[in-house]
GROMACS .gro file of C-alpha atoms in nm:
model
  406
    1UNK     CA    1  26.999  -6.597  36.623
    2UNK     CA    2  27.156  -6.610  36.959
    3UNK     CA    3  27.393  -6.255  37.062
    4UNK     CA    4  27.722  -6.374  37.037
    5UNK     CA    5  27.936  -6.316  37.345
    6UNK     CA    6  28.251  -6.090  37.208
    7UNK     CA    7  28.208  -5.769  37.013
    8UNK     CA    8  28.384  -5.936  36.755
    9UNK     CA    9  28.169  -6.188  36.646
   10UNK     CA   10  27.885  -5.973  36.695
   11UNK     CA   11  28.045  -5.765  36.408
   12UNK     CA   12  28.052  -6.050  36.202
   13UNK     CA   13  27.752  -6.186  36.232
   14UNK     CA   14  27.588  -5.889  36.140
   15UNK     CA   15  27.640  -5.940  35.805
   16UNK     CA   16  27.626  -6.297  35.789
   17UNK     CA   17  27.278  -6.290  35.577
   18UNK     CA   18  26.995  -6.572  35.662
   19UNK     CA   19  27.176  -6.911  35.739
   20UNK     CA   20  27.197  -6.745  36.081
   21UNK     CA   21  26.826  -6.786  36.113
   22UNK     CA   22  26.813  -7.072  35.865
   23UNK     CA   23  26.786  -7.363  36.203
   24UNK     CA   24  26.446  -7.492  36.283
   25UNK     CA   25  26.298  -7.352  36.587
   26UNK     CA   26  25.929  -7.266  36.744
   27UNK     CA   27  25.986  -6.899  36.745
   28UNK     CA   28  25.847  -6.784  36.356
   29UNK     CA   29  26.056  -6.478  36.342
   30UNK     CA   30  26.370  -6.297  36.532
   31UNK     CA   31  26.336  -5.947  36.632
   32UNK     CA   32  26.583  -5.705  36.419
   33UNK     CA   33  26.782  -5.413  36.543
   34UNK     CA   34  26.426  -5.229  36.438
   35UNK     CA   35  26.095  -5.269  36.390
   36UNK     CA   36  26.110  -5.513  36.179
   37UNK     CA   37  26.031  -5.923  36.228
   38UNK     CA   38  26.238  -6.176  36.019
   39UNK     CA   39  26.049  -6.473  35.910
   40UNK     CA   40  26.160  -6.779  35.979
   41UNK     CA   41  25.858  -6.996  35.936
   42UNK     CA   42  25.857  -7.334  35.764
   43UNK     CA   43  25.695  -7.180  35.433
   44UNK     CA   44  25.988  -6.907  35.434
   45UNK     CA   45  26.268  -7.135  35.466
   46UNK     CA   46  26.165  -7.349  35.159
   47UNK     CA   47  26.124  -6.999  34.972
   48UNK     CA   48  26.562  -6.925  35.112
   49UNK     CA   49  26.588  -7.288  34.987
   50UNK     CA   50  26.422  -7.218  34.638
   51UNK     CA   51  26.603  -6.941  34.579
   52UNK     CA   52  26.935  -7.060  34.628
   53UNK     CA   53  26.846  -7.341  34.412
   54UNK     CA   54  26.790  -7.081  34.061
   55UNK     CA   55  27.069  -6.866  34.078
   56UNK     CA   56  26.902  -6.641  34.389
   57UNK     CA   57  27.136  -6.682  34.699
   58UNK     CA   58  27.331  -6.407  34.702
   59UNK     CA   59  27.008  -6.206  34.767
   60UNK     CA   60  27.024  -6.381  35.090
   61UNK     CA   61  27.307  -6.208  35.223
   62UNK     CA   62  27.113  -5.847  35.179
   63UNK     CA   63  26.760  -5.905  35.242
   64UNK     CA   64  26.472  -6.192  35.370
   65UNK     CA   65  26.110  -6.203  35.425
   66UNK     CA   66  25.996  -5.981  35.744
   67UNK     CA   67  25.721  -5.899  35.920
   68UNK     CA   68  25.606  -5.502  36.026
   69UNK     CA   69  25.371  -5.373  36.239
   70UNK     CA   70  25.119  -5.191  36.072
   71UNK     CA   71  24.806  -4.968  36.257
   72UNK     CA   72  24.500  -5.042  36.109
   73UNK     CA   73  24.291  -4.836  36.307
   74UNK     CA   74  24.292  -4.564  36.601
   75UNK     CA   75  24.402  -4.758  36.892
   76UNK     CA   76  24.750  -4.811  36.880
   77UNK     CA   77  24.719  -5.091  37.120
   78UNK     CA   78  24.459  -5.313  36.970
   79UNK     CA   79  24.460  -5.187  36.575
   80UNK     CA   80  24.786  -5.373  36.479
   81UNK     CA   81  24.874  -5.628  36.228
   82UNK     CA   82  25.165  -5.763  36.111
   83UNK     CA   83  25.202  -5.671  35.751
   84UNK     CA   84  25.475  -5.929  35.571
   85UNK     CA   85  25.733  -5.754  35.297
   86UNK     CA   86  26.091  -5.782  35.284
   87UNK     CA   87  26.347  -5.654  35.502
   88UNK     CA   88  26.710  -5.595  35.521
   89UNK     CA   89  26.973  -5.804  35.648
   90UNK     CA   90  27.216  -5.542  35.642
   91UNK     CA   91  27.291  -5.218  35.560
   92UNK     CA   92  27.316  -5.128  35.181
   93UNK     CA   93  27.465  -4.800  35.079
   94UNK     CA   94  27.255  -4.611  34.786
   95UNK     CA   95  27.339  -4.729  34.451
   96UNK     CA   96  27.423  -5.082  34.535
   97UNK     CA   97  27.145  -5.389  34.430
   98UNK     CA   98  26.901  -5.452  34.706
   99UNK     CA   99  26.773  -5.735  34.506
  100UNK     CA  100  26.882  -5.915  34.203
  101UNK     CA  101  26.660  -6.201  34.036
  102UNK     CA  102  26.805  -6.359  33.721
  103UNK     CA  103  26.512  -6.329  33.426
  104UNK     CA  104  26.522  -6.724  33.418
  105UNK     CA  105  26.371  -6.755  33.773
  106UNK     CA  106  26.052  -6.506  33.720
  107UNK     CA  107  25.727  -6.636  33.559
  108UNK     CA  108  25.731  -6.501  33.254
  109UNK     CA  109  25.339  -6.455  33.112
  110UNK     CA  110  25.381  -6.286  32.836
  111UNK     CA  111  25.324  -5.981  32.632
  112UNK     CA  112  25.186  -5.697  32.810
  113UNK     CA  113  24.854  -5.617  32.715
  114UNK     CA  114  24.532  -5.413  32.897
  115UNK     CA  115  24.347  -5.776  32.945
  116UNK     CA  116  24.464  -5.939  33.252
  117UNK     CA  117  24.286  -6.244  33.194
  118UNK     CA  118  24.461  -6.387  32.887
  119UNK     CA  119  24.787  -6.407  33.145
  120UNK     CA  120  24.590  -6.517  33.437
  121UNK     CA  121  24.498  -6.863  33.250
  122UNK     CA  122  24.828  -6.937  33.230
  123UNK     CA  123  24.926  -6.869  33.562
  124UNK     CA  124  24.635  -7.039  33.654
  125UNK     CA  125  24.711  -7.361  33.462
  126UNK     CA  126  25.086  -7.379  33.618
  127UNK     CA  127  24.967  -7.334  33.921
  128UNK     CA  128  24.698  -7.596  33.950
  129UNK     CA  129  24.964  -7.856  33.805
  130UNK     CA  130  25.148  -7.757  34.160
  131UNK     CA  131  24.856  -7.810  34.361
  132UNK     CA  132  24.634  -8.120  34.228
  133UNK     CA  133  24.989  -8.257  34.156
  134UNK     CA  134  24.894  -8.308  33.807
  135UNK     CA  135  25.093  -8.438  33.512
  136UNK     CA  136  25.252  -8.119  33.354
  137UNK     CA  137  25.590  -7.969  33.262
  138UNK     CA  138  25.840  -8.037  33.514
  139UNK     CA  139  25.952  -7.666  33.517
  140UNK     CA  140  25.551  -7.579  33.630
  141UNK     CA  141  25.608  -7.809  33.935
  142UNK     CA  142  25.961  -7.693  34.056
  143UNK     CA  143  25.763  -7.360  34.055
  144UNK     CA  144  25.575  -7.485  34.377
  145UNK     CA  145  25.813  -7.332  34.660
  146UNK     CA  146  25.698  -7.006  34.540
  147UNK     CA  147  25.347  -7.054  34.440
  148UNK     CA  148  25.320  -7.130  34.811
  149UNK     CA  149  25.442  -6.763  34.886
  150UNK     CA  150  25.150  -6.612  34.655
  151UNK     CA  151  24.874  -6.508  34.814
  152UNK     CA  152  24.609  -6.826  34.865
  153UNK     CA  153  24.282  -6.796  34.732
  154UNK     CA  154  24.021  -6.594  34.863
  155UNK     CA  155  24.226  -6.458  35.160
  156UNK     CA  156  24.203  -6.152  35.339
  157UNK     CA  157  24.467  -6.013  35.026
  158UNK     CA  158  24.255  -6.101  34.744
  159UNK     CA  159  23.934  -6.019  34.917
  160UNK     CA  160  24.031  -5.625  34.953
  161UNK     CA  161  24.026  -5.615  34.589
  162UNK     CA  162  23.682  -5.489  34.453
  163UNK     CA  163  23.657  -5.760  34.253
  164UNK     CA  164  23.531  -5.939  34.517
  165UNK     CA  165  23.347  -5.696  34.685
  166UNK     CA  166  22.918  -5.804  34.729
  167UNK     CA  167  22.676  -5.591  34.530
  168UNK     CA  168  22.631  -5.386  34.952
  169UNK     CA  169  22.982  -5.302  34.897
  170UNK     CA  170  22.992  -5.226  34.551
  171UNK     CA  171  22.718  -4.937  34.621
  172UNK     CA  172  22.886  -4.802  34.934
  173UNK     CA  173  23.147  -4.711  34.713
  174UNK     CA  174  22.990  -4.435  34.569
  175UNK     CA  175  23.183  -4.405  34.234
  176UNK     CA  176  23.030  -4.497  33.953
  177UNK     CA  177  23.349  -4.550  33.720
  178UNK     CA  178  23.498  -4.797  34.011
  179UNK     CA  179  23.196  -4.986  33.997
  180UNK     CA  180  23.130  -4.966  33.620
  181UNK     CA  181  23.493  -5.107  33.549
  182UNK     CA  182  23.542  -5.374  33.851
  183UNK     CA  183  23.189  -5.508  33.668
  184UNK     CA  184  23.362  -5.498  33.301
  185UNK     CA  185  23.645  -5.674  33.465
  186UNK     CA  186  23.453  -5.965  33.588
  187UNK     CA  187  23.289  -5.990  33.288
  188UNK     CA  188  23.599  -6.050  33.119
  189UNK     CA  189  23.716  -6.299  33.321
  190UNK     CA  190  23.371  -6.464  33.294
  191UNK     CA  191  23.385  -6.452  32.930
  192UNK     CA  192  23.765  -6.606  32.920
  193UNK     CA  193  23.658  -6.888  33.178
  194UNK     CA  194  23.397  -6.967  32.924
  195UNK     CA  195  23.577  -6.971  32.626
  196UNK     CA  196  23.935  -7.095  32.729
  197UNK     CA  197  23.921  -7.283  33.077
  198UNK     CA  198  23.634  -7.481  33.067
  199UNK     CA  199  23.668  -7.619  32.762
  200UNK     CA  200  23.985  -7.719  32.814
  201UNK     CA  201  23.942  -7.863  33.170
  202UNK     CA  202  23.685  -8.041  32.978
  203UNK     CA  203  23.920  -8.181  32.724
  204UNK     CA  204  24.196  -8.293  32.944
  205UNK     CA  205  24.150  -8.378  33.342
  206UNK     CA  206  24.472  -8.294  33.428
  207UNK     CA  207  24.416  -7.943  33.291
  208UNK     CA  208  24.296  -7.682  33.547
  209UNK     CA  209  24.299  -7.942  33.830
  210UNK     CA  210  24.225  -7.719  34.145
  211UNK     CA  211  24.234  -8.010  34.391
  212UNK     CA  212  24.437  -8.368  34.365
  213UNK     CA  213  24.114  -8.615  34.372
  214UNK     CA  214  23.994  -8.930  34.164
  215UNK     CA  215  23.690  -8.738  34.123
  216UNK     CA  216  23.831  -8.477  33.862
  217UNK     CA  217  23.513  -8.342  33.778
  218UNK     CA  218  23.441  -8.225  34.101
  219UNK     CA  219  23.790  -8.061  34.150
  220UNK     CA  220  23.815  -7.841  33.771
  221UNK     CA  221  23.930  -7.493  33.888
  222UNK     CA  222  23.619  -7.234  33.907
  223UNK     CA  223  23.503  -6.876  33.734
  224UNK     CA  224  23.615  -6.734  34.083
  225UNK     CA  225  23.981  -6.895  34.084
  226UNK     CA  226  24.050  -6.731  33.782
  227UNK     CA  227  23.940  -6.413  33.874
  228UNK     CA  228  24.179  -6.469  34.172
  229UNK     CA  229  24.427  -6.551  33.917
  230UNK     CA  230  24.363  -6.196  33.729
  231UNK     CA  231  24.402  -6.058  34.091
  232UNK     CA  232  24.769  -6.150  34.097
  233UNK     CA  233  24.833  -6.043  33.781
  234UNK     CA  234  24.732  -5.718  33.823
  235UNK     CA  235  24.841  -5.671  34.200
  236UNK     CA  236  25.154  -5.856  34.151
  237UNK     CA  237  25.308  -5.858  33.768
  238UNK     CA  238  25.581  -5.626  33.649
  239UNK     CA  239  25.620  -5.502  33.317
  240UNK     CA  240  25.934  -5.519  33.187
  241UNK     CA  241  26.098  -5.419  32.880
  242UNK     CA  242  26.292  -5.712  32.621
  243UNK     CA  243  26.612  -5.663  32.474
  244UNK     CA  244  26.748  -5.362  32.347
  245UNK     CA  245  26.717  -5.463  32.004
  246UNK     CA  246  26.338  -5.492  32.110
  247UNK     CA  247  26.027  -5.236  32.172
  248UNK     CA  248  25.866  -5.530  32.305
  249UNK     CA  249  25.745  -5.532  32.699
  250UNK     CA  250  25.662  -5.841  32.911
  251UNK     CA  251  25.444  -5.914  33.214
  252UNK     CA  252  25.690  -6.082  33.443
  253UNK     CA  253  25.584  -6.242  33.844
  254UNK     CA  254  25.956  -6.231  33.959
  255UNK     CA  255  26.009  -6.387  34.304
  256UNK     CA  256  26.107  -6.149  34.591
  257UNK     CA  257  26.096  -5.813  34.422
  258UNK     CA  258  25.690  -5.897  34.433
  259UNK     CA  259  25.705  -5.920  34.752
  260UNK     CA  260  25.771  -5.553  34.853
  261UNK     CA  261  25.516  -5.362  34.990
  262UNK     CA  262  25.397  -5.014  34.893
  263UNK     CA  263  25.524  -4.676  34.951
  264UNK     CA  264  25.450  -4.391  34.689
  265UNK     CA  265  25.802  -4.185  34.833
  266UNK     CA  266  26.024  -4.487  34.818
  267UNK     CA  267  26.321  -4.388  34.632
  268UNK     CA  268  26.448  -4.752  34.522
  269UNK     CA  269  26.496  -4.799  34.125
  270UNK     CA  270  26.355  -5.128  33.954
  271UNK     CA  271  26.601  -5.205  33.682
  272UNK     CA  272  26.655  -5.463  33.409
  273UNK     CA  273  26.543  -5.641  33.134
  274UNK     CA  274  26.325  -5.929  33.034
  275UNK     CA  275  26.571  -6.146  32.844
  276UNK     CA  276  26.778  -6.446  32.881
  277UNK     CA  277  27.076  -6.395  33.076
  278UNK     CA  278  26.911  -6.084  33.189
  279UNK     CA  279  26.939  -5.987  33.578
  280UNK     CA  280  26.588  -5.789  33.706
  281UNK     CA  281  26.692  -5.559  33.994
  282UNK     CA  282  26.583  -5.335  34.297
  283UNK     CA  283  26.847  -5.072  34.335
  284UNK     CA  284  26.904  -4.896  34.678
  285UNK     CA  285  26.810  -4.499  34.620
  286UNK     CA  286  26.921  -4.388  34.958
  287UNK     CA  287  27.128  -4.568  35.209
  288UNK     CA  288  26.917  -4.865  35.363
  289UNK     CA  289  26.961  -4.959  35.765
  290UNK     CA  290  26.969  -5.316  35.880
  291UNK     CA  291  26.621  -5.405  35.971
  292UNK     CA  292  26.456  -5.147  35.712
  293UNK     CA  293  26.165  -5.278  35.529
  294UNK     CA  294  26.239  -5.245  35.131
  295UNK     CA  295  25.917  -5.099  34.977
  296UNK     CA  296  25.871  -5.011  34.630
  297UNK     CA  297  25.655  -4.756  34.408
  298UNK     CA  298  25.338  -4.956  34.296
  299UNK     CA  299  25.189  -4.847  33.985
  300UNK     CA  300  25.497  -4.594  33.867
  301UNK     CA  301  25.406  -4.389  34.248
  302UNK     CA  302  25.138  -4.187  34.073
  303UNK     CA  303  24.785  -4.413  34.076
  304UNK     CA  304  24.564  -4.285  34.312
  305UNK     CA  305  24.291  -4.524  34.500
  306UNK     CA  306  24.054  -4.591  34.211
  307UNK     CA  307  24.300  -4.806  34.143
  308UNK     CA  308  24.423  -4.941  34.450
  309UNK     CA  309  24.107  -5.079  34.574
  310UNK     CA  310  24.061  -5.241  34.233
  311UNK     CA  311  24.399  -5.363  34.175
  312UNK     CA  312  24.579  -5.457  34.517
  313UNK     CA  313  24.303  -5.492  34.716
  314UNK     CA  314  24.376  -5.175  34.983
  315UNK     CA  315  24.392  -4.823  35.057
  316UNK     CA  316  24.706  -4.583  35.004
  317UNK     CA  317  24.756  -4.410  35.317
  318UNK     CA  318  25.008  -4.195  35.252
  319UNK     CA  319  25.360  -4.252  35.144
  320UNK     CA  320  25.681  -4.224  35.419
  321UNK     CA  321  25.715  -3.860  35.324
  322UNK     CA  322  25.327  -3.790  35.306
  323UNK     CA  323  25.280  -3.971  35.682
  324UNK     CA  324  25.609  -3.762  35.813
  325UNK     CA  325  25.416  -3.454  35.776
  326UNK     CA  326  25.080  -3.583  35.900
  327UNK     CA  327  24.948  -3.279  36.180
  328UNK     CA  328  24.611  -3.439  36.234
  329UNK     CA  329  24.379  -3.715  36.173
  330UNK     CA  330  24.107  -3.499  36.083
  331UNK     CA  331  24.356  -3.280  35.827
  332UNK     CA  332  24.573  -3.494  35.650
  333UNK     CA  333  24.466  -3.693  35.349
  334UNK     CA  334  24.690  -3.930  35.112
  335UNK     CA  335  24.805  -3.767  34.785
  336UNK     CA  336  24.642  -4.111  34.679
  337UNK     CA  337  24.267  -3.978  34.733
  338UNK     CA  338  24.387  -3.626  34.596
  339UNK     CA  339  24.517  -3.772  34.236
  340UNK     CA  340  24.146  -3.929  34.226
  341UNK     CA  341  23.980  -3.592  34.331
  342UNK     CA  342  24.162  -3.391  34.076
  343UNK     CA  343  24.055  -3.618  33.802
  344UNK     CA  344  23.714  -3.572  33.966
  345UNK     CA  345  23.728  -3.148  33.956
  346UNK     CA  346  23.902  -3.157  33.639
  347UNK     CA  347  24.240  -3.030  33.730
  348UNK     CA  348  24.576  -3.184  33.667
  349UNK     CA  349  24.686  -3.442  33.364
  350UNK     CA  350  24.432  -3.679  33.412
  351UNK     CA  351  24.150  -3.472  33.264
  352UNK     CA  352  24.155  -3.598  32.991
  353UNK     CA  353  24.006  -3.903  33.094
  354UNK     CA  354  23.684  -3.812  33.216
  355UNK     CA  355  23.393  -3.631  33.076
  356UNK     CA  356  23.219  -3.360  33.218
  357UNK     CA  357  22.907  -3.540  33.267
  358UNK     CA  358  23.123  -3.855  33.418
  359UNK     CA  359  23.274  -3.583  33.631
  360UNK     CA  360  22.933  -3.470  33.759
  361UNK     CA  361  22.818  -3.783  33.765
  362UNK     CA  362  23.119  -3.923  33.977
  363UNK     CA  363  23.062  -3.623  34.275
  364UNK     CA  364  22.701  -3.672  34.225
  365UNK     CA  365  22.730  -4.023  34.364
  366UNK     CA  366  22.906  -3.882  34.665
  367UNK     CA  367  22.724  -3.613  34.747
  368UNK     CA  368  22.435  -3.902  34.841
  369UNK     CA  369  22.567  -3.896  35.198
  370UNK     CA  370  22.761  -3.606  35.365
  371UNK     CA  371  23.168  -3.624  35.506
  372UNK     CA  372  23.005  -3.601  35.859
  373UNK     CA  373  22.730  -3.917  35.805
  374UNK     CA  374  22.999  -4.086  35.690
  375UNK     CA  375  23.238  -4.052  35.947
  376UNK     CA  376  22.956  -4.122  36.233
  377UNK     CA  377  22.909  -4.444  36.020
  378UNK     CA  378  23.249  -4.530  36.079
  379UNK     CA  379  23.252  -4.465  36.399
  380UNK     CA  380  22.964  -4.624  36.535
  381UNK     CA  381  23.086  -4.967  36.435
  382UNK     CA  382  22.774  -5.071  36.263
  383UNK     CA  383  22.992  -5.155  35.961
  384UNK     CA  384  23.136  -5.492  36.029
  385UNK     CA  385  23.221  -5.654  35.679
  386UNK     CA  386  23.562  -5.584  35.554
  387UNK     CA  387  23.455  -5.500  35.243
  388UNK     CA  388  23.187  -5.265  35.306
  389UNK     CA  389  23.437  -5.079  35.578
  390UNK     CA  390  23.723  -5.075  35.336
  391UNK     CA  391  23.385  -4.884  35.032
  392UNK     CA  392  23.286  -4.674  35.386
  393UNK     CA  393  23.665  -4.563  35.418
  394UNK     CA  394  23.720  -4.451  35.011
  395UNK     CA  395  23.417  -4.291  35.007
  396UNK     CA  396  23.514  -4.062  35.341
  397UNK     CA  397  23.904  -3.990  35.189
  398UNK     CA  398  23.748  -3.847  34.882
  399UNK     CA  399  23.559  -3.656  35.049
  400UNK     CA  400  23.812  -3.516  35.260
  401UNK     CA  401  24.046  -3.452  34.951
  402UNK     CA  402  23.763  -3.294  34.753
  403UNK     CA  403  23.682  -3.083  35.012
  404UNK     CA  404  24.043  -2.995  35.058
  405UNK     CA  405  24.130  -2.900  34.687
  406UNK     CA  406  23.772  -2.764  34.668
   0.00000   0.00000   0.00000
């Protein structure tokens, strides 16, 4: 957006949400008073466009799609990527909405239940009527601008997940229970592709049409797009509570609020309801600045990386508060690998969940390689696959935080 040239249309414009950045242009993004990247990109526009069409545009006034730097890795030059959330438009004193998605616009899959699978056949189905351009329900279809703002299949996102880590990676973990339940989950999805997609893709050709071809047979959505599928349901649905006349909870994808990033300290509220007429809400906890990225608390702010690797696809670093008090590479370690260490030593609430031969079991597993192997490991760059770095570097946190709480 260009600087206007009297302090008093600079005020104003300040606030004026996204149709200041709404005009075509070969720039993607336009720097923010911070750190912060606003994305303007073709894909993000028709996402604006989409949600002004369902009842979403005053979001647009408060908040848009960013981009934020993000080091991946020691050299602050080189180890950078640019790590896409949402980010704020203005400021937003606490208490006020940040977000506010009416029920009707979010994907609603269902009951919540502990099998991710049941949901991710649905999703699936919807959103292979989008892309083969298949006969199917109208309302699937008009679904597309925001399918296109999930994360594609098998990309980088996806791939972090150890669901679709290779058997190397799977045993450079070096925890059994990680292993033993990504393998339980994949044999789930197996037996759901089995018993509910393929015969029905077999039934119907416009059914679980991955690709838009003639040759239909060719193009029937795979085992491996399903588990995909599963992945977004468990890295990206919210469960939400019905009415109050109801104890029932739903598994919701609701557009924009899922596309917050992670931070365990964020102090922002998700409110609302799954029910028509029902508005589903990120409320500010603390005053927000213009340019602020607007992160959220995945899994209630208390999982540690067991489940992180297995359920987004990366590794908790620490949250804003954690990283603020960071003295040292070598001495700090995420309260992420800590809540998994506990479990391991038997101390704090999750005991309860492990035996004490799955305890010694679990530290047996790491105590295959020492913290200082490891680390040289790392170092040395021998380890070149993203998956088997990403095993190499939850392996060496819990060892750091068991040798810490040790």
């Amino acid at each position: 957006m260009a600087k206007s040239k009297t302090k008093k249309k600079k005020k104003a414009s300040s606030s004026g949400g996204l149709k200041g950045f709404g005009s075509s242009s070969s720039s993607s993004g336009s720097k923010t008073a911070s750190e912060g990247t606003i994305d303007r990109s073709k894909s993000a526009l028709t996402f604006y466009d989409y949600l002004q069409r369902n009842g979403g545009e005053s979001n647009l006034k408060r908040v848009g799609l960013g981009y934020f730097p993000l080091q991946i890795g020691p050299n602050k030059a080189t180890d950078i990527i640019q790590l896409r959330g949402v980010i704020a438009l203005r400021d937003i004193p606490k208490g006020e909405p940040i977000i506010e998605i009416p029920y009707e616009m979010a994907l609603d899959l269902g009951r919540e239940n502990a099998d991710p699978t049941l949901p991710a056949t649905t999703l699936l189905q919807k959103y292979c009527t989008w892309k083969s351009d298949s006969d199917g329900p109208p309302g699937d279809k008009a679904k597309g601008d925001y399918f296109a703002m999930l994360p594609p299949y098998m990309s980088d996102d996806c791939l972090g997940s150890t669901d679709f880590f290779s058997d190397g990676a799977m045993e450079m973990l070096q925890s059994p229970m990680v292993v033993e339940e990504t393998m339980l989950r994949r044999e789930l999805v197996q037996a759901r592709y089995e018993r509910d997609v393929q015969p029905m893709a077999q039934m119907s050709s416009n059914l679980y049409r991955w690709e838009s071809s003639e040759d239909s047979n060719n193009n029937v959505a795979t085992q491996n797009h399903l588990q995909w599928a599963s992945w977004i349901i468990t890295s990206r649905v919210l469960t939400v509570q019905g009415s109050p006349e109801s104890s029932t909870a739903n598994r919701l994808l609701i557009p924009l609020i899922d596309m917050c990033n992670h931070d365990r300290d964020s102090p922002h509220v998700l409110t609302g309801r799954a029910m028509p007429g029902g508005m589903l809400k990120v409320v500010a906890g603390a005053d927000i600045k213009s340019g602020d990225a607007i992160n959220i608390g995945y899994g209630g702010s208390v999982e540690g990386n067991d489940r992180f690797i297995q359920d987004y696809g990366f590794l908790d670093a620490g949250g804003s508060k954690e990283r603020g008090k960071k003295k040292g590479d070598n001495e700090f370690v995420a309260e992420a690998y800590k809540i998994v260490a506990r479990k391991l030593l038997g101390k704090g609430r999750s005991i309860e969940r492990m035996t004490v031969a799955e305890q010694d079991r679990a530290l047996g597993a790491l105590g295959e390689t020492s913290l200082d192997d490891d680390q040289e490991l790392l170092a040395s760059g021998k380890v070149v696959k993203s998956d088997e770095r990403m095993a190499l570097e939850y392996r060496i946190g819990m060892k750091k935080a068991l040798k810490q709480l040790m």
